[in-house]
Structures are given as C-alpha cells and as structure tokens.
mmCIF file of C-alpha atoms in Angstrom:
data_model
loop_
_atom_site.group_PDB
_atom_site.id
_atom_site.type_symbol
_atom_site.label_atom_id
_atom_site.label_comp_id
_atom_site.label_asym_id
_atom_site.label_seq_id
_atom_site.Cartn_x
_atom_site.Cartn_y
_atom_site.Cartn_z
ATOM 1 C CA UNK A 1 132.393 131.060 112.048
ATOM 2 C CA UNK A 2 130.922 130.044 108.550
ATOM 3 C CA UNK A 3 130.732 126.543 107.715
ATOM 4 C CA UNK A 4 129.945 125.278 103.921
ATOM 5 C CA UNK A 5 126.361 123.918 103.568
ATOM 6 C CA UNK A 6 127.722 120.893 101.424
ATOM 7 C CA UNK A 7 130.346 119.793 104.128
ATOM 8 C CA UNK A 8 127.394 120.413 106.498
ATOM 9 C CA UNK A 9 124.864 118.055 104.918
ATOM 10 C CA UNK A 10 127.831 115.253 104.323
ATOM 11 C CA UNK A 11 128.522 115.036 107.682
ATOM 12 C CA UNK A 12 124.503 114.906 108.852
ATOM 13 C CA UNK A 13 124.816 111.991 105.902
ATOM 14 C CA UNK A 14 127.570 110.075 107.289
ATOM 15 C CA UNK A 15 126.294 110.363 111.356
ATOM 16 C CA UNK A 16 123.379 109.315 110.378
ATOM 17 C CA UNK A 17 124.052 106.347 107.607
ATOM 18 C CA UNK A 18 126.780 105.019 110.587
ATOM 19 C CA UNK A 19 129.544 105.322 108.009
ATOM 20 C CA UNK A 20 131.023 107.170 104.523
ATOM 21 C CA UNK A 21 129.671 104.376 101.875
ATOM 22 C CA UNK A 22 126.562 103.791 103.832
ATOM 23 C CA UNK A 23 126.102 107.683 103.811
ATOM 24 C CA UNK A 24 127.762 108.107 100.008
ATOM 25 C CA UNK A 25 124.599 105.384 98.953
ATOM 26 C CA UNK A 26 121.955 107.244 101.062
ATOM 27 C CA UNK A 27 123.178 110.775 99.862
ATOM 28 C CA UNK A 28 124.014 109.527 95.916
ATOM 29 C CA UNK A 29 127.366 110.943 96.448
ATOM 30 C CA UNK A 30 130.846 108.752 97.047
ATOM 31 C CA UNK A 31 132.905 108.385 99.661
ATOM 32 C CA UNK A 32 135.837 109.598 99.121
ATOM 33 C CA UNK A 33 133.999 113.118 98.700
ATOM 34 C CA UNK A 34 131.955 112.615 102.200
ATOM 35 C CA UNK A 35 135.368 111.894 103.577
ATOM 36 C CA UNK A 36 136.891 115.219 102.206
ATOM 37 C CA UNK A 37 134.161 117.268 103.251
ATOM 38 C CA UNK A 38 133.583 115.848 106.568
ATOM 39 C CA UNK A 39 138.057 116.488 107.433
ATOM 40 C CA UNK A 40 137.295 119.586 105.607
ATOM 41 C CA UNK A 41 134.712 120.597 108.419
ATOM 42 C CA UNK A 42 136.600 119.209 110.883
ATOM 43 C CA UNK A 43 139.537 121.135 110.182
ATOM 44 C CA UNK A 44 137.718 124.225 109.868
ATOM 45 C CA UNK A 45 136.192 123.943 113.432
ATOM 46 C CA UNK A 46 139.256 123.019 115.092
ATOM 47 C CA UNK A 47 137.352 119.640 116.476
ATOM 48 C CA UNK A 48 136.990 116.086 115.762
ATOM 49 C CA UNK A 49 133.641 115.294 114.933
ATOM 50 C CA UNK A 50 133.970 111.377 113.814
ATOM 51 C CA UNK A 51 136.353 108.708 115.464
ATOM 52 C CA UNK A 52 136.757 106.528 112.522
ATOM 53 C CA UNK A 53 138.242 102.998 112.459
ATOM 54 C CA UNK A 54 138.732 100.274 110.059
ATOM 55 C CA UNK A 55 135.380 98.735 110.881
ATOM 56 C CA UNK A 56 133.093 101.415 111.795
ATOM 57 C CA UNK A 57 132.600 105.700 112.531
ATOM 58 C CA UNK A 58 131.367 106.606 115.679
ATOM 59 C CA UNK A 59 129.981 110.109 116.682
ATOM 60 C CA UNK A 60 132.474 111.818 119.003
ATOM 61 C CA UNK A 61 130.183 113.967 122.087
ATOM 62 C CA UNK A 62 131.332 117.341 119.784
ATOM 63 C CA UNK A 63 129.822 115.667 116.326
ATOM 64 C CA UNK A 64 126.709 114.304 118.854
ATOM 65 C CA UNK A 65 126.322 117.775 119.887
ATOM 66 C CA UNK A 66 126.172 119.025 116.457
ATOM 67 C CA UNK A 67 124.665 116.587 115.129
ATOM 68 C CA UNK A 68 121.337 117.476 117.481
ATOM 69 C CA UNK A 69 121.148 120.728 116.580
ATOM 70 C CA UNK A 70 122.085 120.698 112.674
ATOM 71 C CA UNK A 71 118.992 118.364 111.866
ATOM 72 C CA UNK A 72 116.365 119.925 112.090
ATOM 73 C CA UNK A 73 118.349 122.901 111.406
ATOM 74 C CA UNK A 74 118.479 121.599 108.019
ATOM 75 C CA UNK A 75 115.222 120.353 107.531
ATOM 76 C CA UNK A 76 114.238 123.750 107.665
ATOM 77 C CA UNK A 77 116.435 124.898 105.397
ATOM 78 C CA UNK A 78 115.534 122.229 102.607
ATOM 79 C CA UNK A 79 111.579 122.879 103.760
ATOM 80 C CA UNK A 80 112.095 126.794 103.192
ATOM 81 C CA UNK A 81 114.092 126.086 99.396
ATOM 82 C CA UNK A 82 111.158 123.528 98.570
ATOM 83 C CA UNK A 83 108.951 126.527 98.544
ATOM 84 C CA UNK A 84 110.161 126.507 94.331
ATOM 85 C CA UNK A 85 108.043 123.153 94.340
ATOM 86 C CA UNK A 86 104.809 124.970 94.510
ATOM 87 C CA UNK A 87 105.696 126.595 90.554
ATOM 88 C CA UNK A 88 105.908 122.950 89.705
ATOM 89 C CA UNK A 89 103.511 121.551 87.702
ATOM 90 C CA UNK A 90 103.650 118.563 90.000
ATOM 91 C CA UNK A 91 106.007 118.326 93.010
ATOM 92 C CA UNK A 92 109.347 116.305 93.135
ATOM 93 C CA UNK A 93 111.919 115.604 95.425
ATOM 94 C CA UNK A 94 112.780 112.875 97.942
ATOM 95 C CA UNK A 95 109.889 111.850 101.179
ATOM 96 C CA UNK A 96 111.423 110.330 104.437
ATOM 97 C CA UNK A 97 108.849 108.503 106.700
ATOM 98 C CA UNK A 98 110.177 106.824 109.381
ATOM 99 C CA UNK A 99 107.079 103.920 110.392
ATOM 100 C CA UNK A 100 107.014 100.841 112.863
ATOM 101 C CA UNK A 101 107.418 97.792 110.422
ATOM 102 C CA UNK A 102 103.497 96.627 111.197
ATOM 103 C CA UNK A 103 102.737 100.193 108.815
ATOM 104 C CA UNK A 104 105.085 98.944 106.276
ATOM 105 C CA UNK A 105 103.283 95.736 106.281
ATOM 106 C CA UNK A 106 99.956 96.085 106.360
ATOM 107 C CA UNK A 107 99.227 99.954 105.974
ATOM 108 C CA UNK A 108 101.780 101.268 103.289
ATOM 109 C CA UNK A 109 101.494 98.335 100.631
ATOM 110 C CA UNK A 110 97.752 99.687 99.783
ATOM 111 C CA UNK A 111 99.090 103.247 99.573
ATOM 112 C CA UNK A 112 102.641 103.669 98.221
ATOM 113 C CA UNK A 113 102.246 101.875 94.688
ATOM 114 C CA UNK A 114 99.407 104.246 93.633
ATOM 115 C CA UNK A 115 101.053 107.592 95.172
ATOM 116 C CA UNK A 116 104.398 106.735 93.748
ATOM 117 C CA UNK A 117 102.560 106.197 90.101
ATOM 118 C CA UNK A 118 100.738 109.496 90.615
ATOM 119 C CA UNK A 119 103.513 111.410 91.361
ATOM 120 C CA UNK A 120 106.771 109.814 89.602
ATOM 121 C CA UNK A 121 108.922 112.844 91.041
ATOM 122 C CA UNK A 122 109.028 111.619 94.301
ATOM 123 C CA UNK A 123 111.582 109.468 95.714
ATOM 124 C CA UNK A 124 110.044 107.676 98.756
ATOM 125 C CA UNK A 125 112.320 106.485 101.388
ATOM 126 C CA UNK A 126 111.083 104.784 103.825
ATOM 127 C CA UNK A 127 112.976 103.636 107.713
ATOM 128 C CA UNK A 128 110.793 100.586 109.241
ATOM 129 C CA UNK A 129 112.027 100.263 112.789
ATOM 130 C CA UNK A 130 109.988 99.355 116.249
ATOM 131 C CA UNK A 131 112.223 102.049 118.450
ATOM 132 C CA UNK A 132 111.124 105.610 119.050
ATOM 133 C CA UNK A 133 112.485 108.196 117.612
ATOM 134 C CA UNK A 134 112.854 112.371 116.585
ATOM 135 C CA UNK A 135 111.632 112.047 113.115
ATOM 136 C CA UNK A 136 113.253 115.386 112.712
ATOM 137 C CA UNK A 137 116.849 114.583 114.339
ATOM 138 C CA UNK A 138 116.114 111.141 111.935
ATOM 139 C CA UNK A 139 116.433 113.092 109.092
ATOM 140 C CA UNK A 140 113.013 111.868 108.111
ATOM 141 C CA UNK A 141 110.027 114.116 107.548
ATOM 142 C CA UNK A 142 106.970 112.319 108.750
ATOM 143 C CA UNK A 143 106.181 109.122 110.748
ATOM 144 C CA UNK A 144 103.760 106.778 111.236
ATOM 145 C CA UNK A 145 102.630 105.889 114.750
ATOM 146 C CA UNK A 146 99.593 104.968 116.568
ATOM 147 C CA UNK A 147 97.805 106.809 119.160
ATOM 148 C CA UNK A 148 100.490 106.863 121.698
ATOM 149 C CA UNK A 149 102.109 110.176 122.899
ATOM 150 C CA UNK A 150 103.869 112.845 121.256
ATOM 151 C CA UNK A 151 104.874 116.285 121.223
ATOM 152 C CA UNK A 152 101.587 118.623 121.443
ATOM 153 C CA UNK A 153 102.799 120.617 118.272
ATOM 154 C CA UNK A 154 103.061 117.746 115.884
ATOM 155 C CA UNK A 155 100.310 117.156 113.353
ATOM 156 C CA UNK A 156 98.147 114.222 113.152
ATOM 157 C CA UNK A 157 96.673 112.340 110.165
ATOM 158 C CA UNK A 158 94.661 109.576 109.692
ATOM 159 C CA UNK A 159 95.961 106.539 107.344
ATOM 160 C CA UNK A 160 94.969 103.434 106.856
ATOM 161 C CA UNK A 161 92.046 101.318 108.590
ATOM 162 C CA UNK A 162 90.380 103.361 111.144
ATOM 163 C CA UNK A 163 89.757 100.471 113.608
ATOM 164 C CA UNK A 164 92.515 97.148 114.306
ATOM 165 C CA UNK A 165 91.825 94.190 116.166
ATOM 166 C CA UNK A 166 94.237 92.425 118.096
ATOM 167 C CA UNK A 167 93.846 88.111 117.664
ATOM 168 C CA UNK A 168 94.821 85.026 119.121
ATOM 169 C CA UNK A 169 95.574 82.003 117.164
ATOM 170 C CA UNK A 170 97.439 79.009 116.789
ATOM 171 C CA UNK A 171 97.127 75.936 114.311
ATOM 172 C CA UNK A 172 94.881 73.350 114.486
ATOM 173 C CA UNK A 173 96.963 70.448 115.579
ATOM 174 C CA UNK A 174 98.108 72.663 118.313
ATOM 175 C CA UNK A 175 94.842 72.832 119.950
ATOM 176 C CA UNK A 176 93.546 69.728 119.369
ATOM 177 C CA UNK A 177 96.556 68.499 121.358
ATOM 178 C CA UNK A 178 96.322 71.301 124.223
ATOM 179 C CA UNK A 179 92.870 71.982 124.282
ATOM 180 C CA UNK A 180 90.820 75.660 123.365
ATOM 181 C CA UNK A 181 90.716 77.983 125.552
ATOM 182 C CA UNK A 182 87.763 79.827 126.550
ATOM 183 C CA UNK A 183 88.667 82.585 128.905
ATOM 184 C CA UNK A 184 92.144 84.300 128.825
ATOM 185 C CA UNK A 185 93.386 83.085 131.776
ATOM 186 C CA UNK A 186 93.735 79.593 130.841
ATOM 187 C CA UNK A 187 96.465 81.027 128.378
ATOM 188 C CA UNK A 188 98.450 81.073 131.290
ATOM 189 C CA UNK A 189 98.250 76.803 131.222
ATOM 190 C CA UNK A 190 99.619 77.543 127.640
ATOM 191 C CA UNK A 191 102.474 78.116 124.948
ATOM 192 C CA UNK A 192 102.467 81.643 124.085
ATOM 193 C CA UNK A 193 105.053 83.280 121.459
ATOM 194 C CA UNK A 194 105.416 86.900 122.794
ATOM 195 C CA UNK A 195 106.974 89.775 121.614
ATOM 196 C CA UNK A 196 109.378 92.200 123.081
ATOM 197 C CA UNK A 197 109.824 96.034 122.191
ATOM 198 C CA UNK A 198 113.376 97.453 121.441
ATOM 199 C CA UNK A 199 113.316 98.631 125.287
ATOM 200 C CA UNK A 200 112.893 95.218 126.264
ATOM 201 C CA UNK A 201 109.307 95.799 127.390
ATOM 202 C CA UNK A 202 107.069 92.788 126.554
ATOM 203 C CA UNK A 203 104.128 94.055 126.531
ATOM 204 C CA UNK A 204 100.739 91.759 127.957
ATOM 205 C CA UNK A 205 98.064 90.340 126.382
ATOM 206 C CA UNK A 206 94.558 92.352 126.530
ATOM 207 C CA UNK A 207 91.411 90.765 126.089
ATOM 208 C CA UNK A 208 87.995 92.467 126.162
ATOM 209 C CA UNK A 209 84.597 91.754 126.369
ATOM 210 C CA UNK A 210 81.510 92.711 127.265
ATOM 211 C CA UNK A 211 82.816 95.716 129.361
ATOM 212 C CA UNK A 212 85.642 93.121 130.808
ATOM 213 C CA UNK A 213 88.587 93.975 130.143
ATOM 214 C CA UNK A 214 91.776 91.486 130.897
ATOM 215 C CA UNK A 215 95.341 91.123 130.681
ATOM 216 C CA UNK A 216 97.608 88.691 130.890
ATOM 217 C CA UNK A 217 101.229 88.004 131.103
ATOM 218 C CA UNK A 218 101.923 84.505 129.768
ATOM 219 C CA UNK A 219 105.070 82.324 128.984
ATOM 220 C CA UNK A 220 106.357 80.248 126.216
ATOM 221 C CA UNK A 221 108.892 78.773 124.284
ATOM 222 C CA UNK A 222 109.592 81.925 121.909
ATOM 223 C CA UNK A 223 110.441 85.473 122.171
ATOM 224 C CA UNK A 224 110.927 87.886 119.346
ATOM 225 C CA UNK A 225 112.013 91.305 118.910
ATOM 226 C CA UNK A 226 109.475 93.223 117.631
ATOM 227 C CA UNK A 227 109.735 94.126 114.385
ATOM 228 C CA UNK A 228 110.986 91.969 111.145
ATOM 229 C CA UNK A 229 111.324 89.055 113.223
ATOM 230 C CA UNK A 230 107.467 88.739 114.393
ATOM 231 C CA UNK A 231 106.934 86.835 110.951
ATOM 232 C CA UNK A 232 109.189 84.142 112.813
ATOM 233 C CA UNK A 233 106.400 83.656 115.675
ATOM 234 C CA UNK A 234 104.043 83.025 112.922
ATOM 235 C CA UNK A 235 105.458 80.705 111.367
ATOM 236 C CA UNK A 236 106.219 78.916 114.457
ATOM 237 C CA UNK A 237 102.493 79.202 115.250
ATOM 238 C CA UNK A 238 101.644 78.224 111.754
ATOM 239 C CA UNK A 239 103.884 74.981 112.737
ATOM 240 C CA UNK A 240 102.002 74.318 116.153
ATOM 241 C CA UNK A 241 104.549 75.947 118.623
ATOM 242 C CA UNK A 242 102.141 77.677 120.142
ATOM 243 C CA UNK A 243 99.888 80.868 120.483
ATOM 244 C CA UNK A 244 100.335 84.117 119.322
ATOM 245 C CA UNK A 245 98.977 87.483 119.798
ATOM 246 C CA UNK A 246 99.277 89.886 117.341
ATOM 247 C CA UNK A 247 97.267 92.125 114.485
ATOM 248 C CA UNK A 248 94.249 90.660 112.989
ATOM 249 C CA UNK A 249 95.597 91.860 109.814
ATOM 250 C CA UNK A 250 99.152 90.228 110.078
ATOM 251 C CA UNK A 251 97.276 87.193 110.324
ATOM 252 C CA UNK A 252 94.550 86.901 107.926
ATOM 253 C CA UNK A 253 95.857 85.079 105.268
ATOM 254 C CA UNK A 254 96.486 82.386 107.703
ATOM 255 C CA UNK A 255 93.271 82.099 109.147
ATOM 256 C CA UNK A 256 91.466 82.342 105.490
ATOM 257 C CA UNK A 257 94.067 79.698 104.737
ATOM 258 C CA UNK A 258 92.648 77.588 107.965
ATOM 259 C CA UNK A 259 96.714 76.990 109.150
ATOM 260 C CA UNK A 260 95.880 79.151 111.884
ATOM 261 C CA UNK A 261 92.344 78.997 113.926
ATOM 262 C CA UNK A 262 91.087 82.172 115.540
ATOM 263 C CA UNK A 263 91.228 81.461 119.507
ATOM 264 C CA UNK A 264 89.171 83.448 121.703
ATOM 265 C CA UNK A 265 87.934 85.810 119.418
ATOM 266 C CA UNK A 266 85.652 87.109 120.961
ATOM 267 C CA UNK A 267 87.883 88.713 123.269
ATOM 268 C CA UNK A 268 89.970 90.465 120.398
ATOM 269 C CA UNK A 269 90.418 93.863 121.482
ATOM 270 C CA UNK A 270 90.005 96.395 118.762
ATOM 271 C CA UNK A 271 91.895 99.923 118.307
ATOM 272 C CA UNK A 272 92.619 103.040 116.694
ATOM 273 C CA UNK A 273 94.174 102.872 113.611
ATOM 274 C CA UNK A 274 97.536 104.934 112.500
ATOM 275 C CA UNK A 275 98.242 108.325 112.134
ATOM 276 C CA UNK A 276 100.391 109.974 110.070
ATOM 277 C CA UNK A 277 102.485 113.018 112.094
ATOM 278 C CA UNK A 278 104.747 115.461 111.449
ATOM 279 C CA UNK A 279 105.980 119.209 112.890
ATOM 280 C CA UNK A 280 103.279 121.643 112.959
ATOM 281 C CA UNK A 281 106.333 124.295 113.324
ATOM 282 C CA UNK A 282 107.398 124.181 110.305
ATOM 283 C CA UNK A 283 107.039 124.443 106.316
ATOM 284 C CA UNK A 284 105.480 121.550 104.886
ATOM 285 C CA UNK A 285 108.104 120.035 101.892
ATOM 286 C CA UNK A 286 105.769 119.898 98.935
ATOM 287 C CA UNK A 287 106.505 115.949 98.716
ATOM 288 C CA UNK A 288 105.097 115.164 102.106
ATOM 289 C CA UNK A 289 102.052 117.655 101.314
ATOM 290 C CA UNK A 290 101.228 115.782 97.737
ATOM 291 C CA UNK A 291 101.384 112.498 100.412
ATOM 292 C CA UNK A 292 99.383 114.241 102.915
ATOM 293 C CA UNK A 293 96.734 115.338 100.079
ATOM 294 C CA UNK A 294 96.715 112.093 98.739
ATOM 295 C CA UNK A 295 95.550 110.229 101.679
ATOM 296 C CA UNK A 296 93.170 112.453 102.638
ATOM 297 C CA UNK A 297 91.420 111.962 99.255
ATOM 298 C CA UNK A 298 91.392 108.423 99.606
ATOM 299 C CA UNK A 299 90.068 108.380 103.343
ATOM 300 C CA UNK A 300 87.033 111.007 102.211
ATOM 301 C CA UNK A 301 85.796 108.070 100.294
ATOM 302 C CA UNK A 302 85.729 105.748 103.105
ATOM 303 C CA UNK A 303 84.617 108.233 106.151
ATOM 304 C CA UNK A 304 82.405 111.193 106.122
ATOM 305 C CA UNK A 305 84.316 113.681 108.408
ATOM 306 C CA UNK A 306 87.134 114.330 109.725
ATOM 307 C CA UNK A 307 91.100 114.690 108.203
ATOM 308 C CA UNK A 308 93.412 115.836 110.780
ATOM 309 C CA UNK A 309 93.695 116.699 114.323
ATOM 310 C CA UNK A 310 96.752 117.616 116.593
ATOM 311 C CA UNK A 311 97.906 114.126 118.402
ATOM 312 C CA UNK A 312 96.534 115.621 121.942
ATOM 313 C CA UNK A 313 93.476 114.535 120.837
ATOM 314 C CA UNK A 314 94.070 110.852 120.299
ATOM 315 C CA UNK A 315 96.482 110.168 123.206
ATOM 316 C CA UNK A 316 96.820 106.586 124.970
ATOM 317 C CA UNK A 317 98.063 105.178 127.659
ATOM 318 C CA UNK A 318 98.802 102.037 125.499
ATOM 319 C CA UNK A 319 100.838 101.895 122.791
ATOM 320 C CA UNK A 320 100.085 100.257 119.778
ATOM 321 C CA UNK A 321 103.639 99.360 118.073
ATOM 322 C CA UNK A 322 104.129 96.278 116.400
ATOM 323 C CA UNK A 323 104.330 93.321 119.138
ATOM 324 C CA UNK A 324 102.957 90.110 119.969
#
C-alpha cells in the first residue's frame, strides 16, 4: 500500500503539534490543507488515525502506532535528501533541539545569537521541556542533556561550561531572621523551596566536602515544577521565603546583586557540564553538523583535547536536569 509523502509528513505535523493550526504554524502550511491530507490518508488506509473534537485531536492507538514508527522513518528520509546541502556554499534548512529549559537559559543564550548570524540559512527551533524524551520520535534532531543515561549508539558532544556547581542561597533578611547554617543538616530546621521533576520525583539536596558527601531531603513552603516555573522559587527566595538549591549560574546575578547570599558554599557540589547528543545511526542533516562544527570550534579555544565521545562514557547515576 503506497501512501503520499506530503499526507505522511502532515499527519507526523498535526500528532505532534496536538492539533491542525498548531501543526499548520509549526509546518508553515494551513489547516484546512493538514486537514485534507490527514482524511486523505485516513481514507486511503481504511483507519482512523485522529479522534478530533471541537476542543482538541487526540491520537487514536492506530495513528499512535504509526506515529512511532513514521518518525524516525522520516528523519531519515529528510537526513538522506539533505545530502544536496553539502553542494551548498553554506548549509540551510531548519535545526530541532529538544533541551531541558536550564540549557536554554544559561547554555544556549552564549551560543545561538552568533551561530544563527554565521549561518542565516538555518532556522533554529528549539523545544525547552524538563521530561524525557525520543528526540527522534520528537521530531527533533539533537538534544541537550547532562550526563545521565542514554542509548549506547547516540553521540555525545560537549557544550557549554565544562564544570556546574550546584548553590544554596537565600536573602539576607531571611537569615538574619533564621540564622546561617553551617552544616547541611540544619537545613532540615529550615524553609527550603524545592523542585519537582515532570515524574514527580523531587530530587534531594547534595552537599560535598572534603570527601563528605551529604544529602538531604528538606521541607518548605514552595514546590515548583521544574522547568519555567523555577524562576518563581527565586524570586520567592529573592523575597525571603526561604532557601533554594539550584545552579550556580541561575543564580549569579543575584548573588553579584547581594539579594541573595551564598549559604554553605562550601558544600556546593560541582558537575559535568552538558552534552550535546544525537543518533550515531544515522546521516547527520548538514544544519545540525554546521551546529556541531561550530561548537567544537568554540570549545578548542577553551580546552586542549577532547570533542566528542559516545554517552557510555559519561554515564551517571544522578541526573542533572533542571531542579531545585
């Protein structure tokens, strides 16, 4: 049974965007013509693929079951065509990264301005979310993730600072009214503003030093979802709510400022920095390899050795998502 590539890619568009004008903006299309070609498919498969309503369009298990295996299916074929990018005299076309929102915060701002003006026929798009996900099935065609686990065939590149710190902090008038501590522990006697991943995880406080290492589980009057909402726990710690616990770089300009004071830093447990990863099955889209060349030649300034290495090699019991 043949089905036409177009009506193909505009229903990946619509599954994906979570309806036809979401997908018609994501795809530069309209649609009316996504809704054609997605009844068009239908009809030629003898299936429904959609259940559509007024308010939303919901994957039925025959369009999930498609859906799964078209993806990547697709990314292959786009990666294969892209092959005409390497007669260009510089590559164009669109770059999907999907990246926890603490990359698109404080790793991509350095980065994206200066790639985008170096290569003005790429159309970056990027997906900031705190869940995990198949970059491929996502429709994206690299992440951004820190040194947690993944398959043993992706790809892994270096970007952005090579070492992270977590920090504690809260504002001044908080601690003059609740004291400082001065071991961990006693953050247990205080008010904490935690985070909590898209599983519901919260994940606990680690503190190290000296060889020590300790965690710690405290409570307090806040709770965010990790993600865009973490700027809510600083300003509430900015206001004197309480402590937080979350990357050194997230809160810098506070603590240059002086609205937050560094508590128990030396404790702050440092880290890896991010990778960049993506499918070492597969052609590379020229976009993602003018990316991929680009930071490479910005961390040879700033390291000696060392580009890329297959994740295996940085593995971690811990992961290192956004979260406080």
């Amino acid at each position: 049974m043949k089905a036409d590539l177009s009506d193909l890619n505009a229903f990946v568009a619509v599954a994906r965007a979570g309806g036809f004008r979401e997908g018609a903006r994501a795809s530069r299309g309209s649609a009316s013509g996504l809704s054609e070609a997605v009844r068009r498919l239908e009809t030629q498969l003898g299936v429904r693929l959609l259940n559509r309503t007024t308010r939303s369009v919901v994957l039925t298990e025959a369009g999930q079951g498609l859906l799964g295996r078209l993806g990547p299916a697709l990314a292959e074929v786009e990666a294969a065509l892209d092959v005409v990018n390497g007669f260009r005299d510089q590559p164009a076309g669109s770059l999907r990264l999907n990246v926890p929102v603490s990359a698109s915060k404080l790793v991509l701002p350095a980065i994206v301005p200066r790639f985008l003006a170096a290569y003005p026929g790429i159309r970056l798009e990027v997906m900031a979310e705190d869940s995990f996900v198949d970059v491929l099935a996502a429709g994206c065609d690299a992440g951004i993730r820190y040194d947690e686990r993944l398959e043993q065939d992706m790809i892994a590149v270096p970007i952005g600072p090579r070492v992270q710190r977590f920090a504690t902090a809260a504002s001044p008038a908080y601690l003059d009214r609740h004291g400082r501590p001065e071991h961990p522990s006693e953050l247990l006697g205080h008010a904490c503003l935690r985070g909590q991943f898209a599983s519901g995880a919260i994940m606990a406080w680690e503190f190290e030093h000296s060889g020590e290492i300790v965690r710690v589980d405290p409570t307090g009057p806040l709770l965010v979802r990790a993600g865009a909402a973490v700027d809510l726990a600083v300003h509430a710690a900015v206001a004197g709510t309480g402590i937080i616990y979350l990357f050194e770089d997230w809160l810098r300009p506070y603590l240059d400022s002086g609205a937050l004071e560094p508590v128990l830093e030396s404790w702050w447990p440092s880290f890896s920095g991010p990778f960049l990863y993506y499918p070492g099955r597969r052609l590379v889209p020229a976009p993602l390899r003018a990316f991929i060349d680009f930071i490479k030649a910005t961390a040879s300034r700033l390291r000696p050795t060392g580009h890329s290495s297959t994740l295996s090699d940085f593995q971690s019991s811990a992961s290192r998502q956004a979260s406080i």
